[in-house]
């Protein structure tokens, strides 16, 4: 969790904002196995086919026709080798 504290100049009170991100460790590890391979990623909007460049806890980078696409892991429905 990341907390950001800031003051309210008018009231003198501090506001606390929290960010909670859930990481699916199983999917994250499985995605690492696809790095450097041609894959098809089906998202909640549309499928993407290309080279999986990198995997982060919250997103992946897939190159489609020399253009990088950043896909949030929460948007991935399924992934397979192309």
PDB file of C-alpha atoms in Angstrom:
ATOM      1  CA  UNK A   1       0.000   0.000   0.000  1.00  0.00           C
ATOM      2  CA  UNK A   2       1.241   3.467  -0.848  1.00  0.00           C
ATOM      3  CA  UNK A   3       0.139   6.338   1.365  1.00  0.00           C
ATOM      4  CA  UNK A   4       0.383   9.931   0.277  1.00  0.00           C
ATOM      5  CA  UNK A   5      -0.151  12.555   2.940  1.00  0.00           C
ATOM      6  CA  UNK A   6      -0.854  16.154   2.183  1.00  0.00           C
ATOM      7  CA  UNK A   7      -2.089  19.090   4.166  1.00  0.00           C
ATOM      8  CA  UNK A   8      -5.202  21.103   3.579  1.00  0.00           C
ATOM      9  CA  UNK A   9      -4.104  24.735   3.888  1.00  0.00           C
ATOM     10  CA  UNK A  10      -7.584  25.988   4.734  1.00  0.00           C
ATOM     11  CA  UNK A  11      -8.470  23.600   7.565  1.00  0.00           C
ATOM     12  CA  UNK A  12      -4.992  22.514   8.643  1.00  0.00           C
ATOM     13  CA  UNK A  13      -6.057  18.846   8.463  1.00  0.00           C
ATOM     14  CA  UNK A  14      -4.090  16.190   6.609  1.00  0.00           C
ATOM     15  CA  UNK A  15      -5.666  14.006   3.979  1.00  0.00           C
ATOM     16  CA  UNK A  16      -4.495  10.414   3.533  1.00  0.00           C
ATOM     17  CA  UNK A  17      -4.845   8.700   0.179  1.00  0.00           C
ATOM     18  CA  UNK A  18      -4.266   4.963  -0.084  1.00  0.00           C
ATOM     19  CA  UNK A  19      -3.535   2.832  -3.127  1.00  0.00           C
ATOM     20  CA  UNK A  20      -4.027  -0.903  -2.942  1.00  0.00           C
ATOM     21  CA  UNK A  21      -2.848  -3.076  -5.821  1.00  0.00           C
ATOM     22  CA  UNK A  22      -3.364  -6.822  -5.854  1.00  0.00           C
ATOM     23  CA  UNK A  23      -0.725  -8.803  -7.743  1.00  0.00           C
ATOM     24  CA  UNK A  24      -1.611 -12.275  -9.006  1.00  0.00           C
ATOM     25  CA  UNK A  25       1.730 -13.939  -8.307  1.00  0.00           C
ATOM     26  CA  UNK A  26       0.841 -17.095 -10.275  1.00  0.00           C
ATOM     27  CA  UNK A  27      -0.054 -15.170 -13.446  1.00  0.00           C
ATOM     28  CA  UNK A  28       2.966 -12.890 -12.987  1.00  0.00           C
ATOM     29  CA  UNK A  29       5.299 -15.932 -12.869  1.00  0.00           C
ATOM     30  CA  UNK A  30       3.579 -17.595 -15.838  1.00  0.00           C
ATOM     31  CA  UNK A  31       3.878 -14.404 -17.901  1.00  0.00           C
ATOM     32  CA  UNK A  32       7.645 -14.405 -17.292  1.00  0.00           C
ATOM     33  CA  UNK A  33       7.768 -17.743 -19.131  1.00  0.00           C
ATOM     34  CA  UNK A  34       6.381 -16.031 -22.248  1.00  0.00           C
ATOM     35  CA  UNK A  35       8.975 -13.211 -22.320  1.00  0.00           C
ATOM     36  CA  UNK A  36      10.763 -12.993 -25.674  1.00  0.00           C
ATOM     37  CA  UNK A  37       8.161 -15.200 -27.383  1.00  0.00           C
ATOM     38  CA  UNK A  38       5.443 -14.493 -29.934  1.00  0.00           C
ATOM     39  CA  UNK A  39       2.141 -14.572 -28.081  1.00  0.00           C
ATOM     40  CA  UNK A  40      -1.551 -13.840 -28.406  1.00  0.00           C
ATOM     41  CA  UNK A  41      -2.998 -11.892 -25.474  1.00  0.00           C
ATOM     42  CA  UNK A  42      -6.773 -11.712 -25.298  1.00  0.00           C
ATOM     43  CA  UNK A  43      -7.883  -8.689 -23.282  1.00  0.00           C
ATOM     44  CA  UNK A  44     -11.308  -7.533 -22.157  1.00  0.00           C
ATOM     45  CA  UNK A  45     -11.390  -5.299 -25.281  1.00  0.00           C
ATOM     46  CA  UNK A  46      -9.542  -7.135 -28.092  1.00  0.00           C
ATOM     47  CA  UNK A  47      -6.782  -9.679 -28.790  1.00  0.00           C
ATOM     48  CA  UNK A  48      -3.185  -8.609 -29.455  1.00  0.00           C
ATOM     49  CA  UNK A  49      -0.600 -10.745 -31.257  1.00  0.00           C
ATOM     50  CA  UNK A  50       3.079  -9.880 -31.043  1.00  0.00           C
ATOM     51  CA  UNK A  51       6.368 -10.226 -29.193  1.00  0.00           C
ATOM     52  CA  UNK A  52       6.144 -10.081 -25.396  1.00  0.00           C
ATOM     53  CA  UNK A  53       8.959  -7.747 -24.368  1.00  0.00           C
ATOM     54  CA  UNK A  54       8.626  -7.260 -20.635  1.00  0.00           C
ATOM     55  CA  UNK A  55       6.549  -8.239 -17.629  1.00  0.00           C
ATOM     56  CA  UNK A  56       5.925  -6.055 -14.585  1.00  0.00           C
ATOM     57  CA  UNK A  57       3.691  -6.739 -11.565  1.00  0.00           C
ATOM     58  CA  UNK A  58       0.959  -4.489 -13.000  1.00  0.00           C
ATOM     59  CA  UNK A  59       1.457  -4.582 -16.797  1.00  0.00           C
ATOM     60  CA  UNK A  60       3.126  -6.271 -19.770  1.00  0.00           C
ATOM     61  CA  UNK A  61       4.652  -4.739 -22.895  1.00  0.00           C
ATOM     62  CA  UNK A  62       3.841  -6.456 -26.187  1.00  0.00           C
ATOM     63  CA  UNK A  63       5.204  -5.245 -29.526  1.00  0.00           C
ATOM     64  CA  UNK A  64       2.701  -5.358 -32.381  1.00  0.00           C
ATOM     65  CA  UNK A  65       3.977  -4.236 -35.819  1.00  0.00           C
ATOM     66  CA  UNK A  66       6.923  -2.350 -34.267  1.00  0.00           C
ATOM     67  CA  UNK A  67       4.594  -0.517 -31.846  1.00  0.00           C
ATOM     68  CA  UNK A  68       4.750  -1.217 -28.091  1.00  0.00           C
ATOM     69  CA  UNK A  69       1.447  -1.745 -26.290  1.00  0.00           C
ATOM     70  CA  UNK A  70       1.222  -1.564 -22.510  1.00  0.00           C
ATOM     71  CA  UNK A  71      -1.456  -3.938 -21.221  1.00  0.00           C
ATOM     72  CA  UNK A  72      -2.602  -3.950 -17.603  1.00  0.00           C
ATOM     73  CA  UNK A  73      -2.463  -7.466 -16.159  1.00  0.00           C
ATOM     74  CA  UNK A  74      -6.007  -7.015 -14.794  1.00  0.00           C
ATOM     75  CA  UNK A  75      -7.211  -6.658 -18.423  1.00  0.00           C
ATOM     76  CA  UNK A  76      -5.730 -10.003 -19.580  1.00  0.00           C
ATOM     77  CA  UNK A  77      -8.325 -12.751 -20.108  1.00  0.00           C
ATOM     78  CA  UNK A  78      -5.902 -15.357 -21.490  1.00  0.00           C
ATOM     79  CA  UNK A  79      -2.494 -15.692 -23.133  1.00  0.00           C
ATOM     80  CA  UNK A  80      -0.996 -18.355 -25.399  1.00  0.00           C
ATOM     81  CA  UNK A  81       1.972 -18.775 -27.721  1.00  0.00           C
ATOM     82  CA  UNK A  82       1.304 -17.655 -31.288  1.00  0.00           C
TER      83      UNK A  82
END
